[in-house]
Amino acid sequence: MPSPLGTHVTHILLAEFDIDRGSSLAHQYPEATGTDEGLLAELMLPDGAHLRTEDWTVFFLNQSIPDPDKISTAKSGFDDDYNNNTPLLYALNLVRTKHDKEARRGAIVKAMAICTRHQYLHIYKPILLLALDKYFQDPSVKCLASLYEAVNSMDVTYMPRFSAHEKAILRASENKDMFEEKFIAYENSKKQQDTATQSLKDDSSGKGLVINDGGDGGTDNSCEESNCKKASYTDLMPNLSKNKDRHFYETKVVYSGIKLPIRVPLTVNPEEVGDFSLIKLITTFSPSSPHPFNHAFHPHLDSSGNQTHPIILLLNALLTQKRIIFLGHGHPSGDVANYVLSACAMGSGSGGVLRGFTERAFPYTNLTNVEDLLKVPGFIAGVTNRIFEDHSSWWDVLCNIDTGKITVSKDIATPSYGTKPDERSEEGTRSPSASKTESWGREKWDTTDNEFMAEVMHAIQHHYGETSIRGKFQDYVQRFVRLTALYEIETFGSTKIGMMPEDTDHGNILGTGLAFQDENSKLREVAANVNRIEGWRQTISYKYYQLDFQYYLKSRSIKAIDVYHQVAKLKNLKNMPEEEVECLYKALVDNVVTDEQIIEFLSYLPQNQGGLFPIGLGLFYPLKTVRNYTIELFNRINNHTTGSKFIQSLNLFQKHAYERQLADQKEKEQKNKLAMQNHEQLQDENNSNNSSDNYNDDSNESDIGVAITTN
């Protein structure tokens, strides 16, 4: 009897369409999921499935309506056991239509779904294709049982588990051998074990016997030669895996005698599900010739007035927990599902900043689930039925995949605060915290968002990869969160989502949070974001982030400084006081010491954004102490397995400067050491001469004494 909940896959579902009964759930293996069977059947057999030969879709199970009042008692998202009582299950579903003249209406429609706790559910696509083919040939529960056994036998015993900082480093690196040391030990031991097993087989078959062709009756030489060859082969084993991409863990699934290679992605963030394309989402809803929105101004959505970029409007809707629908009439359900998954990733900062989006996501849904859908605050849903478009009271923002147009509902609720540019704020319509910052929210629109989207579109047009684009949105959302923390500090005097000076040892000198060129640029950026900041502060993801950040403060390795702030200053600020620069580099040298601290430090310096470049600027600083601190820090990083790859990827200018100054430093140390040795040798000689002179004086005195006594 198989385990009720497998290691990788918890349930296998099978649904089929019957002309008389409609969509029905035929099997649930090994036990029922606990979800309504009618709902499962509707999700597995989406609208229009019979019109296509094949369709993939995704849906989630064990979703519950988030209760904001109970979030404060929940565990942190950094905790692997979070919400472990009712884990969210991700279902990958394949529906197939086979035309058969003998069947009623000439076709047979069946769907099979795999339910898993893993977000990388797309790895199961090849085996699901084989399993559904097999079920068409032999429609029995044995097919589901064999599939369940096969996927749960996938061996991931030695798959590395990366920390959040290690994952950030790996995501931002194109280096295929990053963190290779985590793989090599296992791979070598496995190969040695396989070699030993093969040797035993050879010995038992007589192939391993050493036959001496002659000599003086000994086999020592031949054995030594054999051992030498084996040792050389073993030493070369690490080179056999040099071409492997360490962004993935390679394993296999054996199903019906077929070995299917599986590559498990190791850089998936918490809110990233499946193999969606964020680039596709951006290009679909980015018009070639932008035109102003014509809906009524909404303070949460229109951060740049009627010139707000559609993608920024969508991102604002995600951050402020609006009800969002992706409509794709006539499209496969898999298409709308991928847009929903992309939106969840975008709103969460590529899954690396915020959370609470996937638990409110419905990658595909239909009219039978409308009542349950409307109970979920800020849902993100994918549909294919046009009826949703006509009911504007069901949604706040509708994204039409066919037209690439984003529509704001005329029935959307508008908060009692928020102002257009150049409007005077009336009492009762201001932001709850506007009393201290009279001008916030009433200045002319800032163009930062449009500049950001221009940068993103430029990157897409120049064929930057998916990882790079996700990284840009992660940085954008991270900056927005830190801007919110700054707003709270300026307005309320404290924050639970950002560094306070008391959270570090050098807060008053080196600072915390974001880094701005001047006070005006700080106020201008906060003013441009104040309305959506207030919108986000009322959401579930904001409450989750409060918990997550407090957990981070307790678990971080570098506690004395805000690394993000120091890196931002080196990147963006000019004319920093010499005392501050010297204090900054000394703080880095003093606090980036252990392996954990080096990894955390490097995670703030992604390789696809220049890596150690901002730190390397210290190599050219006028103060010699700063240059020495930089060399000392680089030496420490270079001696670290992962850090050495960052040193190797320095640009040539900085790399040559580092090597030259290091060589000069070593040469100077060698000269000082030699001078010290010469000095000690000279001192020893002087001491020896002095002792010899003293001995001669003593001898003379004794001779005189003897002479006097004799006389």
XYZ file of C-alpha atoms in Angstrom:
711
model
C 0.000 0.000 0.000
C 1.620 3.292 -1.031
C 2.081 6.138 1.387
C -0.942 8.503 1.543
C 1.307 11.459 0.804
C 4.328 10.791 -1.359
C 7.683 12.494 -1.063
C 7.247 14.458 -4.280
C 3.707 13.876 -5.527
C 0.796 13.608 -3.115
C -2.080 12.783 -5.476
C -2.787 11.642 -9.018
C -6.150 12.713 -10.438
C -8.021 11.484 -13.494
C -11.044 13.245 -14.989
C -13.051 12.533 -18.110
C -15.878 14.061 -20.053
C -19.103 12.148 -20.548
C -21.857 13.439 -22.811
C -24.546 12.395 -20.367
C -22.842 13.279 -17.073
C -20.585 16.092 -18.223
C -17.201 16.561 -16.548
C -16.567 13.999 -13.832
C -13.689 12.889 -11.642
C -12.951 9.212 -12.286
C -10.028 8.545 -9.919
C -8.118 10.082 -7.018
C -4.996 8.144 -6.065
C -3.945 7.148 -3.438
C -6.765 8.929 -1.586
C -9.168 11.823 -1.982
C -7.720 15.327 -1.896
C -10.565 16.698 0.187
C -11.544 19.159 -2.557
C -15.018 19.006 -4.103
C -14.973 16.480 -6.956
C -17.160 18.593 -9.203
C -14.819 21.558 -8.845
C -11.779 19.376 -9.578
C -13.425 18.004 -12.707
C -14.246 21.529 -13.945
C -10.669 22.671 -13.349
C -9.185 19.632 -15.073
C -11.489 19.901 -18.096
C -11.464 23.632 -18.896
C -13.840 25.386 -21.281
C -13.116 24.582 -24.921
C -10.783 21.672 -24.116
C -12.578 19.513 -26.690
C -11.560 21.976 -29.410
C -7.865 21.257 -28.919
C -5.795 18.121 -29.142
C -3.917 18.998 -25.979
C -3.910 21.634 -23.247
C -1.783 22.172 -20.141
C -2.998 24.069 -17.129
C -2.170 24.675 -13.489
C -4.394 24.988 -10.434
C -3.846 25.086 -6.688
C -5.392 23.029 -3.890
C -5.749 23.667 -0.142
C -6.240 27.373 -0.688
C -7.890 29.203 2.180
C -9.128 32.752 2.543
C -6.327 34.661 4.281
C -7.332 36.162 7.614
C -5.333 39.375 8.170
C -6.035 39.253 11.908
C -4.359 35.860 12.274
C -1.276 36.592 10.180
C 0.565 37.948 13.217
C 0.538 34.474 14.776
C 1.717 32.695 11.642
C 5.265 31.486 11.215
C 7.669 33.390 9.060
C 7.919 32.634 5.369
C 11.621 31.906 5.893
C 10.633 28.931 8.012
C 10.483 25.746 5.937
C 7.706 24.435 8.152
C 5.495 27.425 7.530
C 1.860 26.444 7.055
C 2.914 22.803 7.081
C -0.425 21.611 8.485
C -2.240 22.322 5.218
C 0.458 22.758 2.579
C -0.508 24.487 -0.635
C -0.535 21.903 -3.419
C 0.350 22.761 -7.005
C -1.438 20.726 -9.647
C -0.096 20.236 -13.164
C -2.892 19.120 -15.450
C -2.822 17.665 -18.970
C -6.082 17.333 -20.909
C -6.128 15.500 -24.214
C -8.766 14.982 -26.883
C -8.536 11.867 -29.065
C -10.775 11.692 -32.084
C -12.485 8.325 -32.423
C -15.211 7.652 -34.944
C -16.641 4.905 -32.770
C -17.003 7.204 -29.755
C -20.122 9.278 -29.224
C -19.676 12.722 -30.810
C -16.461 11.338 -32.315
C -13.995 12.157 -29.531
C -12.754 11.021 -26.120
C -11.604 13.675 -23.639
C -9.551 12.758 -20.574
C -7.349 14.722 -18.195
C -4.680 13.667 -15.736
C -3.178 15.850 -13.014
C -0.201 15.534 -10.691
C -0.466 17.286 -7.303
C 2.827 18.221 -5.694
C 4.282 20.456 -2.992
C 7.064 21.489 -5.370
C 6.773 24.770 -7.246
C 8.858 23.389 -10.116
C 5.951 21.198 -11.185
C 6.840 21.615 -14.886
C 9.554 18.946 -14.502
C 6.783 16.340 -14.518
C 5.522 17.193 -18.021
C 7.357 14.382 -19.885
C 6.173 11.647 -17.531
C 2.616 13.003 -17.512
C 2.534 12.784 -21.306
C 3.562 9.113 -21.180
C 1.135 8.313 -18.359
C -1.904 9.809 -20.079
C -1.036 7.959 -23.291
C -0.830 4.767 -21.283
C -4.174 5.467 -19.608
C -5.892 5.869 -22.972
C -4.615 2.387 -23.836
C -5.366 0.848 -20.435
C -7.893 2.959 -18.487
C -7.356 1.489 -15.007
C -6.242 2.705 -11.600
C -3.078 0.605 -12.022
C -1.820 3.253 -14.448
C -2.172 5.925 -11.763
C -0.485 3.679 -9.185
C 2.541 3.056 -11.405
C 2.846 6.779 -12.135
C 2.610 7.606 -8.416
C 5.302 5.080 -7.573
C 7.590 6.245 -10.377
C 7.535 9.975 -9.560
C 7.941 9.380 -5.831
C 10.964 7.159 -6.417
C 12.854 10.088 -7.967
C 16.096 10.350 -6.016
C 16.918 13.824 -4.680
C 18.722 12.624 -1.558
C 21.854 14.600 -2.363
C 20.199 17.635 -3.919
C 21.765 20.735 -2.311
C 19.522 22.987 -0.261
C 20.578 26.573 -0.744
C 19.975 29.385 1.705
C 18.205 32.530 0.484
C 21.559 34.316 0.085
C 23.150 31.399 -1.786
C 20.126 31.206 -4.070
C 20.389 34.932 -4.803
C 24.056 34.505 -5.761
C 23.310 31.528 -8.003
C 20.361 33.226 -9.747
C 22.434 36.265 -10.650
C 25.397 34.272 -11.949
C 25.935 32.780 -15.385
C 28.782 30.743 -13.907
C 27.741 27.116 -14.409
C 30.097 25.838 -11.726
C 28.958 28.200 -8.966
C 28.661 26.199 -5.693
C 30.103 23.180 -7.469
C 31.730 22.094 -4.221
C 28.248 21.212 -2.931
C 27.886 18.672 -5.748
C 31.399 17.280 -6.198
C 31.695 15.417 -2.893
C 28.524 13.446 -3.588
C 29.326 12.820 -7.239
C 32.830 11.576 -6.457
C 31.656 9.274 -3.678
C 28.932 7.937 -5.934
C 31.379 7.294 -8.774
C 33.817 5.631 -6.404
C 30.987 3.511 -5.080
C 30.012 2.567 -8.626
C 33.667 1.785 -9.407
C 33.944 -0.402 -6.302
C 30.741 -2.205 -7.228
C 32.049 -2.799 -10.735
C 35.373 -4.054 -9.318
C 33.525 -6.571 -7.155
C 31.639 -7.763 -10.204
C 34.889 -8.042 -12.158
C 36.569 -9.925 -9.301
C 33.702 -12.360 -9.054
C 33.894 -12.998 -12.802
C 37.701 -13.324 -12.803
C 38.328 -10.151 -14.768
C 39.968 -8.408 -11.851
C 42.777 -10.993 -11.254
C 46.354 -9.766 -11.683
C 48.430 -12.208 -13.731
C 52.200 -11.944 -13.424
C 53.910 -12.605 -16.744
C 57.312 -13.033 -15.190
C 59.833 -11.360 -12.972
C 61.037 -12.514 -9.621
C 57.805 -13.874 -8.362
C 56.416 -10.563 -7.035
C 53.402 -8.541 -8.050
C 54.263 -5.391 -6.153
C 55.194 -3.407 -9.247
C 52.087 -4.351 -11.176
C 49.870 -3.634 -8.161
C 51.506 -0.275 -7.622
C 50.983 0.550 -11.275
C 47.349 -0.527 -11.062
C 46.766 1.524 -7.924
C 48.445 4.484 -9.540
C 46.103 4.278 -12.509
C 43.062 4.010 -10.263
C 44.196 6.976 -8.196
C 44.722 9.059 -11.318
C 41.245 8.172 -12.556
C 39.752 9.126 -9.216
C 41.626 12.417 -9.197
C 40.213 13.234 -12.604
C 36.643 12.514 -11.549
C 35.779 16.138 -10.709
C 36.610 17.098 -14.278
C 33.926 14.761 -15.570
C 31.236 17.078 -14.211
C 32.698 20.378 -15.407
C 30.098 20.822 -18.128
C 27.132 20.433 -15.814
C 25.003 23.467 -15.065
C 24.844 23.830 -11.293
C 21.661 25.869 -11.534
C 19.970 22.465 -11.834
C 20.097 19.133 -10.070
C 20.123 16.220 -12.491
C 18.243 13.064 -11.629
C 15.866 10.670 -13.398
C 12.477 9.024 -13.236
C 11.985 5.467 -14.485
C 8.477 4.910 -15.851
C 7.410 1.804 -17.778
C 11.064 0.927 -18.302
C 11.865 4.328 -19.790
C 14.501 6.465 -18.059
C 13.434 10.087 -18.200
C 16.159 12.647 -17.327
C 14.927 15.317 -14.927
C 16.558 18.679 -14.258
C 15.319 20.192 -11.006
C 15.829 23.992 -10.917
C 17.643 25.066 -7.753
C 17.035 28.815 -7.928
C 13.242 28.905 -7.616
C 11.968 31.557 -5.200
C 8.899 31.002 -2.974
C 6.307 32.761 -5.172
C 7.554 31.368 -8.504
C 5.476 28.445 -9.776
C 6.024 26.599 -13.042
C 7.870 27.684 -16.180
C 6.077 30.970 -16.904
C 7.548 33.864 -18.882
C 7.597 37.318 -17.311
C 8.907 38.703 -20.595
C 5.756 37.496 -22.361
C 3.563 39.243 -19.784
C 5.468 42.513 -20.226
C 5.477 42.471 -24.025
C 1.776 41.555 -24.222
C 0.654 44.550 -22.181
C 3.248 47.106 -23.326
C 1.807 48.996 -26.312
C 4.194 50.122 -29.028
C 2.592 53.569 -28.969
C 1.521 54.384 -25.385
C -1.736 56.255 -24.945
C -3.112 57.866 -21.779
C -5.602 55.948 -19.654
C -9.120 57.338 -19.709
C -10.409 55.912 -16.444
C -10.999 58.035 -13.361
C -7.870 58.759 -11.353
C -7.121 56.123 -8.716
C -4.450 56.971 -6.123
C -3.236 53.373 -5.739
C -2.938 52.615 -9.447
C -2.030 55.829 -11.250
C 1.388 56.561 -9.761
C 2.277 58.624 -12.858
C -1.172 60.022 -13.529
C -2.759 59.140 -16.853
C 0.743 58.531 -18.242
C 1.268 55.507 -15.973
C 2.736 52.602 -17.923
C 0.272 49.642 -18.154
C 2.773 47.263 -16.526
C 3.321 49.699 -13.655
C -0.452 50.004 -13.238
C -0.677 46.211 -13.070
C 2.191 46.089 -10.586
C 0.484 48.752 -8.470
C -2.710 46.696 -8.530
C -0.771 43.644 -7.342
C 0.994 45.559 -4.561
C -2.219 47.176 -3.303
C -4.191 43.899 -3.399
C -6.703 44.668 -6.131
C -8.882 41.965 -7.723
C -7.213 41.101 -11.035
C -8.473 38.984 -13.911
C -6.603 37.818 -17.019
C -9.071 37.149 -19.820
C -8.129 35.028 -22.813
C -11.267 34.245 -24.792
C -10.653 31.306 -27.099
C -7.166 30.763 -25.678
C -6.004 27.511 -24.091
C -6.397 27.608 -20.317
C -2.644 27.103 -20.060
C -2.087 30.542 -21.595
C -4.115 32.453 -19.019
C -2.583 30.325 -16.260
C 0.922 31.393 -17.280
C -0.068 35.065 -17.205
C -1.408 34.633 -13.666
C 1.774 32.887 -12.521
C 3.867 35.640 -14.130
C 1.830 38.306 -12.348
C 2.338 36.578 -8.976
C 6.078 36.555 -9.555
C 6.164 40.184 -10.657
C 4.143 41.462 -7.703
C 6.251 39.542 -5.201
C 9.531 40.846 -6.612
C 10.269 37.593 -8.457
C 9.378 35.732 -5.277
C 12.421 37.130 -3.484
C 10.849 40.060 -1.601
C 7.144 39.644 -0.794
C 4.807 36.701 -0.385
C 1.092 35.977 -0.120
C 0.302 36.128 -3.851
C 0.107 32.465 -4.857
C -2.290 31.710 -2.001
C -4.701 34.210 -3.623
C -4.047 33.035 -7.192
C -6.369 30.999 -9.411
C -4.353 30.269 -12.585
C -7.520 28.984 -14.212
C -11.089 29.278 -13.022
C -14.579 29.415 -14.522
C -18.144 30.498 -13.766
C -18.832 27.550 -11.456
C -16.274 28.942 -8.987
C -17.326 32.611 -9.055
C -18.912 32.650 -5.590
C -15.802 31.229 -3.926
C -13.554 33.470 -6.012
C -15.286 36.672 -4.906
C -14.720 35.757 -1.249
C -10.941 35.980 -1.696
C -9.487 39.483 -1.144
C -7.240 40.612 -3.966
C -7.542 37.449 -6.053
C -5.482 36.986 -9.225
C -7.398 34.773 -11.653
C -7.222 33.500 -15.220
C -10.427 32.955 -17.219
C -11.459 32.225 -20.797
C -15.131 33.217 -20.582
C -16.114 36.689 -21.818
C -18.926 36.938 -19.292
C -16.352 38.038 -16.726
C -15.610 41.141 -18.803
C -19.249 42.218 -18.667
C -19.438 41.982 -14.868
C -17.134 44.831 -13.845
C -18.265 44.526 -10.231
C -16.442 41.176 -10.019
C -12.997 42.676 -10.614
C -10.931 45.840 -10.190
C -8.456 45.389 -13.045
C -8.990 43.293 -16.170
C -6.129 42.350 -18.505
C -7.281 41.239 -21.959
C -4.711 38.923 -23.526
C -6.164 39.325 -27.044
C -6.047 43.119 -27.160
C -3.153 43.695 -24.745
C -5.335 46.269 -22.987
C -5.625 46.759 -19.227
C -8.978 48.092 -17.988
C -9.773 49.569 -14.584
C -13.302 48.802 -13.403
C -15.732 51.687 -13.061
C -16.893 50.027 -9.845
C -13.463 49.943 -8.191
C -13.409 51.202 -4.616
C -11.496 54.449 -4.150
C -9.788 55.213 -0.828
C -10.616 58.382 1.061
C -7.060 59.661 0.674
C -4.721 60.293 -2.254
C -4.374 63.382 -4.417
C -3.692 64.332 -7.984
C -0.745 66.606 -8.741
C -1.163 70.311 -7.953
C -4.381 69.638 -6.008
C -4.766 71.201 -2.624
C -5.537 68.623 -0.026
C -8.785 69.044 1.855
C -9.177 68.020 5.456
C -10.370 64.436 5.570
C -9.022 63.553 2.133
C -5.362 63.509 3.029
C -3.280 60.458 3.658
C -3.590 59.327 7.279
C 0.039 60.301 7.738
C 0.126 63.462 5.648
C 0.136 65.812 8.618
C 3.924 65.682 8.894
C 4.656 65.801 5.171
C 2.350 68.439 3.778
C 3.668 68.293 0.209
C 3.754 64.505 -0.211
C 1.341 63.260 -2.828
C 0.630 66.669 -4.367
C 3.758 67.324 -6.397
C 3.969 66.718 -10.123
C 4.317 63.124 -11.159
C 7.759 61.612 -10.975
C 9.084 59.952 -14.148
C 11.074 57.228 -12.357
C 8.558 54.490 -13.201
C 8.527 55.312 -16.903
C 12.328 55.399 -16.920
C 12.353 51.996 -15.266
C 9.997 50.539 -17.884
C 12.073 52.073 -20.679
C 15.091 50.284 -19.217
C 13.156 46.997 -19.028
C 11.905 47.274 -22.613
C 15.416 48.119 -23.810
C 16.726 44.990 -22.088
C 14.007 42.816 -23.657
C 14.634 44.242 -27.122
C 18.325 43.467 -26.721
C 17.505 39.863 -25.826
C 18.318 39.909 -22.131
C 17.262 36.641 -20.514
C 14.284 35.885 -18.305
C 16.460 35.827 -15.174
C 17.777 39.314 -15.870
C 14.278 40.775 -16.310
C 13.054 39.091 -13.135
C 16.051 40.541 -11.333
C 15.071 44.066 -12.388
C 11.584 43.666 -10.914
C 13.016 42.145 -7.759
C 15.205 45.240 -7.320
C 12.238 47.504 -8.087
C 9.962 45.903 -5.489
C 12.805 45.792 -2.945
C 13.358 49.535 -3.405
C 9.622 50.187 -3.025
C 9.589 48.253 0.256
C 12.588 50.190 1.575
C 10.923 53.414 0.469
C 7.887 52.427 2.523
C 10.153 51.848 5.522
C 11.647 55.335 5.043
C 8.135 56.818 4.804
C 7.146 55.150 8.067
C 10.294 56.375 9.841
C 9.764 59.937 8.602
C 6.076 59.877 9.461
C 5.703 57.668 12.526
C 9.253 57.638 13.857
C 9.786 53.878 13.511
C 9.204 50.921 11.195
C 8.988 47.134 11.360
C 9.926 46.565 7.729
C 13.284 48.306 7.500
C 16.587 48.891 9.257
C 16.603 51.369 12.111
C 19.897 52.920 13.325
C 19.604 50.895 16.535
C 19.606 47.669 14.470
C 23.283 48.284 13.583
C 26.459 49.319 15.400
C 27.281 52.165 13.015
C 23.781 53.415 12.167
C 24.462 57.022 13.095
C 27.690 57.150 11.078
C 27.153 54.833 8.113
C 23.362 55.041 7.921
C 20.630 52.549 6.971
C 17.937 52.125 4.323
C 18.034 53.765 0.906
C 20.790 56.105 -0.263
C 19.839 59.431 -1.890
C 21.915 62.127 -3.545
C 20.225 64.844 -1.493
C 17.182 65.595 0.632
C 15.151 66.909 -2.316
C 15.527 63.704 -4.337
C 14.416 61.726 -1.271
C 11.285 63.820 -0.752
C 10.506 63.763 -4.475
C 10.626 59.954 -4.657
C 8.534 59.493 -1.535
C 6.006 62.007 -2.870
C 5.645 60.010 -6.079
C 4.959 56.813 -4.128
C 3.002 57.928 -1.076
C -0.422 56.884 -2.382
C 0.530 53.330 -3.304
C 2.624 53.096 -0.141
C -0.521 53.732 1.866
C -2.324 51.206 -0.311
C 0.279 48.500 0.282
C 0.312 49.112 4.034
C -3.273 47.831 4.194
C -2.538 44.497 2.490
C -1.826 40.927 3.529
C 1.612 40.917 1.861
C 2.609 43.918 3.999
C 1.763 42.022 7.195
C 3.673 38.988 5.956
C 6.684 41.188 5.231
C 6.635 42.602 8.750
C 7.062 39.063 10.079
C 9.659 38.111 7.502
C 11.789 41.177 8.132
C 11.790 40.687 11.896
C 12.898 37.102 11.298
C 15.655 38.374 9.015
C 16.917 40.772 11.687
C 17.331 37.851 14.076
C 18.855 35.401 11.593
C 21.233 37.633 9.580
C 24.951 36.967 9.807
C 26.119 40.580 9.397
C 24.509 42.465 12.264
C 26.729 45.517 12.680
C 25.938 47.280 9.362
C 23.220 47.568 6.727
C 25.078 46.057 3.761
C 22.392 47.105 1.261
C 22.817 50.749 2.289
C 26.616 50.666 2.083
C 26.587 49.103 -1.387
C 23.952 51.625 -2.539
C 26.144 54.512 -1.339
C 29.172 53.207 -3.217
C 27.073 52.785 -6.361
C 25.154 56.053 -6.344
C 26.709 58.706 -4.121
C 29.504 61.099 -5.016
C 31.795 63.181 -2.807
C 31.347 61.101 0.322
C 33.445 62.416 3.241
C 36.785 60.645 3.588
C 36.053 59.737 7.207
C 32.802 58.011 6.175
C 34.476 56.092 3.338
C 37.249 54.945 5.656
C 34.718 53.907 8.312
C 32.667 52.062 5.667
C 35.558 49.934 4.388
C 36.815 49.262 7.923
C 33.306 48.115 8.897
C 33.266 45.737 5.915
C 36.659 44.297 6.875
C 35.576 43.869 10.504
C 32.178 42.305 9.748
C 32.697 40.192 6.610
C 34.760 37.414 8.169
C 32.997 34.041 8.422
C 31.764 31.906 5.522
C 28.153 32.851 6.279
C 29.006 36.548 6.374
C 30.893 36.369 3.068
C 27.939 34.634 1.384
C 25.483 37.200 2.776
C 27.753 40.041 1.662
C 28.121 38.657 -1.869
C 24.342 38.244 -2.209
C 24.070 42.060 -2.218
C 26.519 42.231 -5.138
C 24.895 40.191 -7.952
C 27.302 39.251 -10.710
C 24.895 40.275 -13.464
C 24.979 43.821 -12.021
C 28.727 44.211 -11.801
C 29.524 41.999 -8.825
C 32.322 43.459 -6.676
C 32.753 46.539 -8.869
C 31.444 49.105 -6.331
C 33.683 47.633 -3.613
C 36.630 47.603 -6.021
C 36.427 51.394 -6.317
C 38.308 51.436 -3.016
C 41.425 50.252 -4.879
C 41.720 53.726 -6.417
C 40.752 55.823 -3.402
C 43.282 58.522 -2.391
C 43.492 57.324 1.223
C 46.025 54.507 1.591
C 44.087 53.005 4.495
C 41.017 52.563 2.263
C 43.140 50.857 -0.399
C 44.619 48.541 2.228
C 41.165 47.730 3.619
C 39.973 46.884 0.098
C 42.923 44.546 -0.518
C 42.400 42.872 2.858
C 38.695 42.350 2.112
C 39.417 41.051 -1.408
C 42.036 38.649 -0.026
C 39.480 37.251 2.384
C 36.877 36.901 -0.370
C 39.434 35.328 -2.726
C 40.230 32.656 -0.142
C 36.549 31.707 -0.043
C 35.388 29.066 -2.540
C 32.466 31.118 -3.832
C 34.151 34.482 -3.347
C 37.080 33.495 -5.552
C 34.681 33.300 -8.517
C 33.661 36.898 -7.828
C 37.305 37.971 -7.802
C 37.870 36.151 -11.095
C 34.943 38.012 -12.662
C 36.273 41.475 -11.759
C 36.732 43.733 -14.764
C 40.307 43.785 -16.033
C 40.998 47.307 -14.811
C 40.134 46.482 -11.193
C 41.644 43.017 -11.390
C 45.012 44.347 -12.557
C 44.915 47.060 -9.888
C 44.184 44.465 -7.204
C 46.944 42.109 -8.404
C 49.477 44.956 -8.716
C 48.734 46.412 -5.285
C 48.715 42.941 -3.746
C 52.104 42.182 -5.340
C 53.475 45.526 -4.119
C 52.144 44.801 -0.671
C 53.720 41.346 -0.614
C 57.002 42.719 -1.934
C 57.007 45.376 0.759
C 56.205 42.789 3.406
C 59.036 40.615 2.063
C 61.455 43.557 2.207
C 60.342 44.400 5.713
C 60.745 40.774 6.726
C 64.221 40.630 5.161
C 65.199 43.907 6.807
C 63.949 42.569 10.117
C 65.954 39.393 9.672
C 69.093 41.405 8.802
C 68.500 43.609 11.799
C 68.115 40.602 14.081
C 71.223 38.970 12.570
C 73.252 42.153 13.060
C 71.974 42.437 16.606
C 72.963 38.812 17.268
C 76.457 39.517 15.898
C 76.811 42.594 18.083
C 75.678 40.634 21.097
C 78.203 37.912 20.214
C 81.046 40.418 19.871
C 80.123 42.065 23.142
C 80.133 38.746 24.946
C 83.554 37.908 23.399
C 85.004 41.233 24.551
C 83.659 40.674 28.024
C 85.278 37.244 28.065
C 88.674 38.691 27.077
C 88.420 41.366 29.777
C 87.656 38.738 32.366
C 90.634 36.650 31.207
C 93.031 39.586 31.498
C 91.781 40.414 34.954
C 92.309 36.815 36.100
C 95.870 36.763 34.677
C 96.772 39.935 36.537
C 95.359 38.481 39.712
C 97.442 35.324 39.312
C 100.598 37.394 38.681
C 100.072 39.482 41.819
C 99.475 36.396 43.911
C 102.663 34.751 42.591
C 104.763 37.745 43.342
